[in-house]
N, CA, C and O atoms as a printed pandas DataFrame, in Angstrom:
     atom_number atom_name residue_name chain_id  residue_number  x_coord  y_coord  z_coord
0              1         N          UNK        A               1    1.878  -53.172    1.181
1              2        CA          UNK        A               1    1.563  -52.274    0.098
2              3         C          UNK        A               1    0.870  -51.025    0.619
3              4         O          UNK        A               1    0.124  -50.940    1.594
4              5         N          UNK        A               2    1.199  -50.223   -0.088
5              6        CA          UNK        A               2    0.469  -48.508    0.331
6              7         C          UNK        A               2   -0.805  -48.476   -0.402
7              8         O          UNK        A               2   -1.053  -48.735   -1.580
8              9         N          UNK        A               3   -1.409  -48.172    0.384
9             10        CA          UNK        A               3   -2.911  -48.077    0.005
10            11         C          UNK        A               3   -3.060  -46.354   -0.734
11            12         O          UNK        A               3   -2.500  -45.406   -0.184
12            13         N          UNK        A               4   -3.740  -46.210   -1.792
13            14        CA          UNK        A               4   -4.055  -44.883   -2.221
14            15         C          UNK        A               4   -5.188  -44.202   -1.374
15            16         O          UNK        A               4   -6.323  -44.623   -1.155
16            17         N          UNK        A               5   -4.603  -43.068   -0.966
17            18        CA          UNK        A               5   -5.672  -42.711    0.094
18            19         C          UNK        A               5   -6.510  -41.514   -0.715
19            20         O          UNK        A               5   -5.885  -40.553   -1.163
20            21         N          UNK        A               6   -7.809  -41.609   -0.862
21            22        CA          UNK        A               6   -8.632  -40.034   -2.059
22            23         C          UNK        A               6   -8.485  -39.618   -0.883
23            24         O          UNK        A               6   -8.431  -40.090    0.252
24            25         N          UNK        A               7   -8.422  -38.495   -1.451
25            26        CA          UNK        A               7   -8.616  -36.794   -0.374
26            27         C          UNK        A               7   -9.321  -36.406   -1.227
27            28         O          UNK        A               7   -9.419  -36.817   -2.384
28            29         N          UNK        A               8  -10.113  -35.199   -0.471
29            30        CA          UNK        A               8  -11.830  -34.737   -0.490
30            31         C          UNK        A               8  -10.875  -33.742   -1.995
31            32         O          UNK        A               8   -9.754  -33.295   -1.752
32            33         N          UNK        A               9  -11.292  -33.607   -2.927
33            34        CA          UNK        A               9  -11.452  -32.298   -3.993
34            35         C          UNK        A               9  -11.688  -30.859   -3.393
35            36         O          UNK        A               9  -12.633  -30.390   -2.759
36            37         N          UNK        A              10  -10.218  -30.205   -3.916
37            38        CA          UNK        A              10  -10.360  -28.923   -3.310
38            39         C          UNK        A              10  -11.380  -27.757   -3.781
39            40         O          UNK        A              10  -11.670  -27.609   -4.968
40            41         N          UNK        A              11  -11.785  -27.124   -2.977
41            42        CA          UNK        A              11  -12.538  -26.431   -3.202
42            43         C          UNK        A              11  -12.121  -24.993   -3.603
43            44         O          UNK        A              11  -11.282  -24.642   -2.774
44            45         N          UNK        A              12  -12.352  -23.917   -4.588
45            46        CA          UNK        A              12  -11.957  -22.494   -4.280
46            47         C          UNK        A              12  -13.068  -21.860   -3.565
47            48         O          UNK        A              12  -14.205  -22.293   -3.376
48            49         N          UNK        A              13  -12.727  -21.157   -3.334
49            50        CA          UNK        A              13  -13.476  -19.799   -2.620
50            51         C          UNK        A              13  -13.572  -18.758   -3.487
51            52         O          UNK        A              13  -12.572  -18.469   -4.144
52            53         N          UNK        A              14  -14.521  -18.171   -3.612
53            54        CA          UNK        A              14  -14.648  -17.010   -4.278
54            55         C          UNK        A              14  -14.986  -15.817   -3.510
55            56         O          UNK        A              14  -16.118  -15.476   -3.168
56            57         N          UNK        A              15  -13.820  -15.182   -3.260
57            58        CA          UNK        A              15  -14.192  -13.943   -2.666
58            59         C          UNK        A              15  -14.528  -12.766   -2.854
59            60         O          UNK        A              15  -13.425  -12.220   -2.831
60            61         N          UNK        A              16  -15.473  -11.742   -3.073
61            62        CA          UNK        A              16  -16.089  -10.457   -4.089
62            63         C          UNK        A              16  -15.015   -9.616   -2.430
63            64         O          UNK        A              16  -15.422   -9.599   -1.269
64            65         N          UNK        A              17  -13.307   -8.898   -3.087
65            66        CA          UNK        A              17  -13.473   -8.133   -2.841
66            67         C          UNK        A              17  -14.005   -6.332   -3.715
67            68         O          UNK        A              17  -14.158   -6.048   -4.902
68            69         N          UNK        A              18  -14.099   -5.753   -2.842
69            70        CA          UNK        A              18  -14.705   -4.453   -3.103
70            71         C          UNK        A              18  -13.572   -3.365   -3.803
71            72         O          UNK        A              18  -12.484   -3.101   -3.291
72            73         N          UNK        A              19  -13.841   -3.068   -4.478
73            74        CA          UNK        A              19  -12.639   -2.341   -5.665
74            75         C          UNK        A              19  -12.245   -1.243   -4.756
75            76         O          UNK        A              19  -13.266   -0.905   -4.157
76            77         N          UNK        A              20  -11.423   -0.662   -4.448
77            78        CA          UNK        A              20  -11.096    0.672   -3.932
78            79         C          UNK        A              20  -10.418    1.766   -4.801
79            80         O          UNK        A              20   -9.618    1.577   -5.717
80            81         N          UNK        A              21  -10.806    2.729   -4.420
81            82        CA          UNK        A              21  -11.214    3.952   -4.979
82            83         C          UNK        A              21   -9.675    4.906   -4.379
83            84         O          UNK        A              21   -9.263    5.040   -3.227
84            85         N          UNK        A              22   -9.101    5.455   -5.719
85            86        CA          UNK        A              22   -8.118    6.583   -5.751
86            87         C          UNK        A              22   -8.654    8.217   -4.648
87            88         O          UNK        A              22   -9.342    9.174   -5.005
88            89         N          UNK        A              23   -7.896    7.903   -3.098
89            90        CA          UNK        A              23   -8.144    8.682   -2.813
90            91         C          UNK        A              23   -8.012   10.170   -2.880
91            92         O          UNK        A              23   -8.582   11.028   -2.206
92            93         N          UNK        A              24   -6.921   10.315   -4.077
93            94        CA          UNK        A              24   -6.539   11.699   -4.793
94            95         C          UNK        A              24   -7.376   11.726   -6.111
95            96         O          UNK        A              24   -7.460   12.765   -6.767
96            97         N          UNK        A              25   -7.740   11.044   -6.334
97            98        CA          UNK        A              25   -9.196   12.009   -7.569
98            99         C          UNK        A              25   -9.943   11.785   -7.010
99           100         O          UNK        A              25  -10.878   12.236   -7.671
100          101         N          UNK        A              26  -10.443   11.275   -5.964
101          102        CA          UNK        A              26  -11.615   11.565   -5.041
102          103         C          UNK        A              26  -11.588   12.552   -4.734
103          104         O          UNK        A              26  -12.724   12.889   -5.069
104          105         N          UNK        A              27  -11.129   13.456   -4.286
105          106        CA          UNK        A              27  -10.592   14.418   -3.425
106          107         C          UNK        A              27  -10.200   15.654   -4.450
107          108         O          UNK        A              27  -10.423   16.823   -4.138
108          109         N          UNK        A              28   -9.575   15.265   -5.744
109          110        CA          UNK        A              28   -9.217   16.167   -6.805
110          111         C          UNK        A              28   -8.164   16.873   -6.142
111          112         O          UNK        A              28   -8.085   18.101   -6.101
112          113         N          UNK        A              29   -7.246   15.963   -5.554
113          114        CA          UNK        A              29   -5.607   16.486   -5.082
114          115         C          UNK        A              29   -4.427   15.876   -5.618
115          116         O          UNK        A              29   -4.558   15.036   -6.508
116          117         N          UNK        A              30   -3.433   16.148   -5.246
117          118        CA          UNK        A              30   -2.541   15.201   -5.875
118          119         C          UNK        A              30   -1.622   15.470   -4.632
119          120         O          UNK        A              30   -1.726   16.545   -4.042
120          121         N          UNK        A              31   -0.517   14.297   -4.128
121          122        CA          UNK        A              31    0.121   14.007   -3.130
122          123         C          UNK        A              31    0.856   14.989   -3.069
123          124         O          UNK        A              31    1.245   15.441   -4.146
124          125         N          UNK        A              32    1.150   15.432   -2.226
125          126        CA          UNK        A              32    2.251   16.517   -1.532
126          127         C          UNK        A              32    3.366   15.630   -0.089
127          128         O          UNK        A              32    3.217   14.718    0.723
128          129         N          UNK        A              33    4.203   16.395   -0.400
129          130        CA          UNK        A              33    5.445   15.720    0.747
130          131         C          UNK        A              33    5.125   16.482    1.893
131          132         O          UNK        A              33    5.476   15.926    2.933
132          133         N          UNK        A              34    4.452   17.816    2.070
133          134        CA          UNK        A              34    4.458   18.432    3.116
134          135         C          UNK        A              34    3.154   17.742    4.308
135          136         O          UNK        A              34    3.273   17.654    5.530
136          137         N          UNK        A              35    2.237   17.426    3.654
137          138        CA          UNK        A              35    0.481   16.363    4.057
138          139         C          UNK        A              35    1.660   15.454    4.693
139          140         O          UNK        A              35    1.882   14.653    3.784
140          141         N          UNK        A              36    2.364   15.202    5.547
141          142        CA          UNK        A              36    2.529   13.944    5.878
142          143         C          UNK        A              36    1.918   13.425    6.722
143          144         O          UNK        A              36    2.609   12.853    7.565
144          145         N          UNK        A              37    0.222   13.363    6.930
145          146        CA          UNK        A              37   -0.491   12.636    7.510
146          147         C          UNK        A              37   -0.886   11.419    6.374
147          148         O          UNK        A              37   -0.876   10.190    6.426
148          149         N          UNK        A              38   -1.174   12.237    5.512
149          150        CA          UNK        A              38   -1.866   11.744    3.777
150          151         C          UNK        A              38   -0.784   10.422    3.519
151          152         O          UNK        A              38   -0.946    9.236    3.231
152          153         N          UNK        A              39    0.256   11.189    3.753
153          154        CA          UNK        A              39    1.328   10.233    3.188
154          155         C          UNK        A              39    2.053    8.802    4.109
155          156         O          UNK        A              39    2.697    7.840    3.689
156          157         N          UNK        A              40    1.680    9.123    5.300
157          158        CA          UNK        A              40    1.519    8.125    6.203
158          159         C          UNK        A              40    0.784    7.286    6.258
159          160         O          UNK        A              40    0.781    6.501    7.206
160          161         N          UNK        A              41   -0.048    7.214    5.260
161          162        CA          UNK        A              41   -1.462    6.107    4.965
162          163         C          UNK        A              41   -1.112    5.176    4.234
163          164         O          UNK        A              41   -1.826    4.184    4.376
164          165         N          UNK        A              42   -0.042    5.038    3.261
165          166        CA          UNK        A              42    0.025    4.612    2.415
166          167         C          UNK        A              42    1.647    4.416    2.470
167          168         O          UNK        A              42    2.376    4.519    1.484
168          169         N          UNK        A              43    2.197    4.039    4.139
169          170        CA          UNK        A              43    3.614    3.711    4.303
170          171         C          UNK        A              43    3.039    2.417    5.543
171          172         O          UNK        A              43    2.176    2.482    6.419
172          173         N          UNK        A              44    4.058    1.186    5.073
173          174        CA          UNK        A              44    3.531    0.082    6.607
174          175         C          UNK        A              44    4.549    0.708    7.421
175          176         O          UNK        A              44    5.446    1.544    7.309
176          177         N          UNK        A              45    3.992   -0.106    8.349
177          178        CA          UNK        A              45    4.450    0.222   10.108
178          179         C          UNK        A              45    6.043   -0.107   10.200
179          180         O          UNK        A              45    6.782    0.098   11.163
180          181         N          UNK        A              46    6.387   -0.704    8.869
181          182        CA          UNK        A              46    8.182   -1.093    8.813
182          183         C          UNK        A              46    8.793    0.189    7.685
183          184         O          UNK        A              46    9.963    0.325    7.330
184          185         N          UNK        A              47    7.662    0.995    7.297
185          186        CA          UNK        A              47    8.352    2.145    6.542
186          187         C          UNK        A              47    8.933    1.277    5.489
187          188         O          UNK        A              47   10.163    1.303    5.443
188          189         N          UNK        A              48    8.424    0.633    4.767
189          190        CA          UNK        A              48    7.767    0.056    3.138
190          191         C          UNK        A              48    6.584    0.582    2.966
191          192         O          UNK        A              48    5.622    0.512    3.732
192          193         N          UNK        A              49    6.708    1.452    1.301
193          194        CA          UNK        A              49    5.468    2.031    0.393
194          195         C          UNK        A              49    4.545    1.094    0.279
195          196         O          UNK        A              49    5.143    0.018    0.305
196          197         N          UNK        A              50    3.750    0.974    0.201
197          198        CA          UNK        A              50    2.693    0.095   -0.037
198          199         C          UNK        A              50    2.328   -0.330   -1.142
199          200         O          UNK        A              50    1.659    0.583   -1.626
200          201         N          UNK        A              51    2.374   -1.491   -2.109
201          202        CA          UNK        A              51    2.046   -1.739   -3.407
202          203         C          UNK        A              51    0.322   -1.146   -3.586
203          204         O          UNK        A              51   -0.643   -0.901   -2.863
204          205         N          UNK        A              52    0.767   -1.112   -5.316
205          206        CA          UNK        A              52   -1.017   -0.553   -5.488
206          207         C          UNK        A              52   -2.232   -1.326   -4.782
207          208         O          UNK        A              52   -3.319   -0.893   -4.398
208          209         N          UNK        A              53   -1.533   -2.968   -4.727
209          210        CA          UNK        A              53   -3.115   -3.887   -4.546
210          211         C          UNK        A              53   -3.608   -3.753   -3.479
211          212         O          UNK        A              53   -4.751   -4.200   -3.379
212          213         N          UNK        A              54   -2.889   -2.994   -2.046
213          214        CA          UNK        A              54   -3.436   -2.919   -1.160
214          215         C          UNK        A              54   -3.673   -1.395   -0.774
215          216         O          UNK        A              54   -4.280   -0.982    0.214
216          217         N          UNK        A              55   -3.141   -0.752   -1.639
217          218        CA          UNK        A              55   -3.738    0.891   -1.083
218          219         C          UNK        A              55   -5.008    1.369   -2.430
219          220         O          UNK        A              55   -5.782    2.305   -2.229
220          221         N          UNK        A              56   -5.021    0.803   -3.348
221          222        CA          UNK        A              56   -6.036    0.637   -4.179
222          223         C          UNK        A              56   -5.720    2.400   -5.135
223          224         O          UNK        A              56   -6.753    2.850   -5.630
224          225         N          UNK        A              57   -4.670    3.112   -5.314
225          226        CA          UNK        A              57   -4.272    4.034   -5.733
226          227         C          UNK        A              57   -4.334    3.861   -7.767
227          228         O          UNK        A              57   -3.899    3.012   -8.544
228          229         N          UNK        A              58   -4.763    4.578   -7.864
229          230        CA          UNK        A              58   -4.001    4.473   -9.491
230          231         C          UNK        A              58   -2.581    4.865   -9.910
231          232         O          UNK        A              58   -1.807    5.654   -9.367
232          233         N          UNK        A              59   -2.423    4.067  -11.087
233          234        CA          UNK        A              59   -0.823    3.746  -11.654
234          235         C          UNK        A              59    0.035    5.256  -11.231
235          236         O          UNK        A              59    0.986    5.400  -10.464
236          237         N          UNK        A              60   -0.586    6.110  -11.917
237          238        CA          UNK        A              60   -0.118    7.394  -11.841
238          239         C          UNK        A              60    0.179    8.008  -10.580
239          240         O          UNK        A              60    1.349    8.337  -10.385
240          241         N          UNK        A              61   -0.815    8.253   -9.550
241          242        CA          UNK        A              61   -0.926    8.635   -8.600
242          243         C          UNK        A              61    0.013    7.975   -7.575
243          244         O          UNK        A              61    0.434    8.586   -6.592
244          245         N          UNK        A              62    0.328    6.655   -7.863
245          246        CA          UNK        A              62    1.251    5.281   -6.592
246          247         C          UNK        A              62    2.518    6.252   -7.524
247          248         O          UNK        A              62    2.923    7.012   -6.643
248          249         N          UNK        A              63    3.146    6.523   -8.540
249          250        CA          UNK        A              63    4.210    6.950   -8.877
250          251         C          UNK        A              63    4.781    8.698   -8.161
251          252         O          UNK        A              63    5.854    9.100   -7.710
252          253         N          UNK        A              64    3.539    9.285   -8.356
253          254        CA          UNK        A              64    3.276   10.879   -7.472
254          255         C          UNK        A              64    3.364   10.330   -6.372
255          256         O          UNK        A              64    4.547   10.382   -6.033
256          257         N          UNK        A              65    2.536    9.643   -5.346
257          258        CA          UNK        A              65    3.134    9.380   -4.108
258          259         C          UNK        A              65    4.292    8.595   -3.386
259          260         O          UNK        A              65    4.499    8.444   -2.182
260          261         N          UNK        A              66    5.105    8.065   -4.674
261          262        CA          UNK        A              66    6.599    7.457   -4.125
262          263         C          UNK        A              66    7.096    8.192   -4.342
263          264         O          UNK        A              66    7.987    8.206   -3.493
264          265         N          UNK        A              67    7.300    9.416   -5.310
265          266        CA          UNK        A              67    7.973   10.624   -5.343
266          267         C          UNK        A              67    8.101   11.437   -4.241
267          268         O          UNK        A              67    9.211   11.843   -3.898
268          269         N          UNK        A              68    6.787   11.808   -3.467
269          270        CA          UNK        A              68    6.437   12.736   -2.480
270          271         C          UNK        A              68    7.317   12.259   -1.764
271          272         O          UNK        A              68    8.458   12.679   -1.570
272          273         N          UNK        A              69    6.555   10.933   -1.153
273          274        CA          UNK        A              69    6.866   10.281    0.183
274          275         C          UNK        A              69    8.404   10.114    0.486
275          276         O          UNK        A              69    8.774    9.901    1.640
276          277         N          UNK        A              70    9.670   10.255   -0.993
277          278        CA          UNK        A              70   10.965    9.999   -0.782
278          279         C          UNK        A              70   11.477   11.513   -0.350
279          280         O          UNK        A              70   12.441   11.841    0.341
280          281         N          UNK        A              71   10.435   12.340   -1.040
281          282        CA          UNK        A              71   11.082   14.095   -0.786
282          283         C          UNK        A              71   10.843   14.216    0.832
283          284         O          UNK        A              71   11.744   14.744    1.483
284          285         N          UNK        A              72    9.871   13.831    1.392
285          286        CA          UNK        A              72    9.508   13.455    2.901
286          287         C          UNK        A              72   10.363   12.917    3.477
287          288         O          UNK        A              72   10.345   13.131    4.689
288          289         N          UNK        A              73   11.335   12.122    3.027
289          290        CA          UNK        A              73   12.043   11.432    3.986
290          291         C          UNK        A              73   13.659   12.366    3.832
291          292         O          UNK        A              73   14.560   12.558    4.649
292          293         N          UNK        A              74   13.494   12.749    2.535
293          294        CA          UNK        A              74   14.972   13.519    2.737
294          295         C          UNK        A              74   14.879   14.880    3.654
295          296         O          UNK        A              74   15.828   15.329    4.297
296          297         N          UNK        A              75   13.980   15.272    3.616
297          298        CA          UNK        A              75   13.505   16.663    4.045
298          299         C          UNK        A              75   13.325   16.280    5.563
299          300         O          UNK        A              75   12.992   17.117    6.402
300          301         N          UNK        A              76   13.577   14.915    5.864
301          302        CA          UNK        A              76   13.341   14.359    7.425
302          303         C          UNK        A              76   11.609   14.429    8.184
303          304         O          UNK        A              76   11.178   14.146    9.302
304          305         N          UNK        A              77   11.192   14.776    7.348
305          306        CA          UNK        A              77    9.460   14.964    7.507
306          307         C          UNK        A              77    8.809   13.470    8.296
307          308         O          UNK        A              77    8.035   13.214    9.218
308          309         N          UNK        A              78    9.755   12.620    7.184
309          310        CA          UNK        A              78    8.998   11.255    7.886
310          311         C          UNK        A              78   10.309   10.155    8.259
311          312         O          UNK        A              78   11.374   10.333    7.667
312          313         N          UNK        A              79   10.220    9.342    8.973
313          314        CA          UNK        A              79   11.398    8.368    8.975
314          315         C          UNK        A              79   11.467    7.077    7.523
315          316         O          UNK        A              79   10.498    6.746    6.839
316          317         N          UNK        A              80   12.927    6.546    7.381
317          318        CA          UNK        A              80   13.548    5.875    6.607
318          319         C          UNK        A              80   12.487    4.674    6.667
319          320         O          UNK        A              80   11.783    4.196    5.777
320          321         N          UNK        A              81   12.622    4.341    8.082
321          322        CA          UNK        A              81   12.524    3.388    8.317
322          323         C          UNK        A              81   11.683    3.130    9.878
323          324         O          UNK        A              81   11.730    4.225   10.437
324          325         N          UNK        A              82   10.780    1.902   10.989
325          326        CA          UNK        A              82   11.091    2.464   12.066
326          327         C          UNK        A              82   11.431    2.739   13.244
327          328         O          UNK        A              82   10.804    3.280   14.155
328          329         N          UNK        A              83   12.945    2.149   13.153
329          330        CA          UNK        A              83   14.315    2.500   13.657
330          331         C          UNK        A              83   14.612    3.726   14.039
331          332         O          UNK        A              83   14.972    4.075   15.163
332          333         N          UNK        A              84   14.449    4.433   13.022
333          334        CA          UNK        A              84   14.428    6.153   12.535
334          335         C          UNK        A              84   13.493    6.891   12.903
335          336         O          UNK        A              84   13.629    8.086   12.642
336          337         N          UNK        A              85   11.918    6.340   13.808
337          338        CA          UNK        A              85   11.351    7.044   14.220
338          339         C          UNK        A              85   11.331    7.965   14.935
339          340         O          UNK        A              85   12.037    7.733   15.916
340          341         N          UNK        A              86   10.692    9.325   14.978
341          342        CA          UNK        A              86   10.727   10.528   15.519
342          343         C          UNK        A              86   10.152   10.074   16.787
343          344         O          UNK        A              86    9.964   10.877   17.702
C-alpha cells in the first residue's frame, strides 16, 4: 500500500516591487523615432517591444512609443530584429 506522504504547506512570498515611473512625463517629452537611444531602452536584445509591466510606461505613452519605434525601423534607424543589426 502507498503511504500518503504530507508535504510542508506552501508558502507565498510577498514581494513589494517598486512602481516605476513614465519616463516621458517625467521628462515632459513624448517619444520621437529620431532619439533612437530613448527608443532603444524599451526594445529587448531580440528586437521585441517591451510590454508595459516591465518598462513601467503608461497606456498612452507604450502606444506613442510602438508607433515611433516602427517609424525607426522603416526609416532603417534601428534593426527589425538582431539578425538585422547595424
Amino acid at each position: 500500500m502507498a503511504r500518503s506522504v504530507k508535504s510542508k504547506p506552501r508558502t507565498t512570498r510577498t514581494v513589494k516591487r517598486t512602481k516605476k515611473t513614465c519616463y516621458f512625463t517625467e521628462t515632459k517629452t513624448k517619444p520621437d523615432y529620431k532619439d533612437v537611444l530613448v527608443l532603444k531602452r524599451y526594445v529587448s536584445e531580440r528586437g521585441k517591444i517591451l510590454p508595459v509591466s516591465l518598462n513601467g510606461l503608461t497606456a498612452k505613452n507604450q502606444r506613442l512609443l510602438a508607433r515611433e519605434i516602427k517609424k525607426a525601423r522603416f526609416m532603417a534607424l534601428m534593426p527589425y530584429t538582431d539578425k538585422h543589426a547595424i
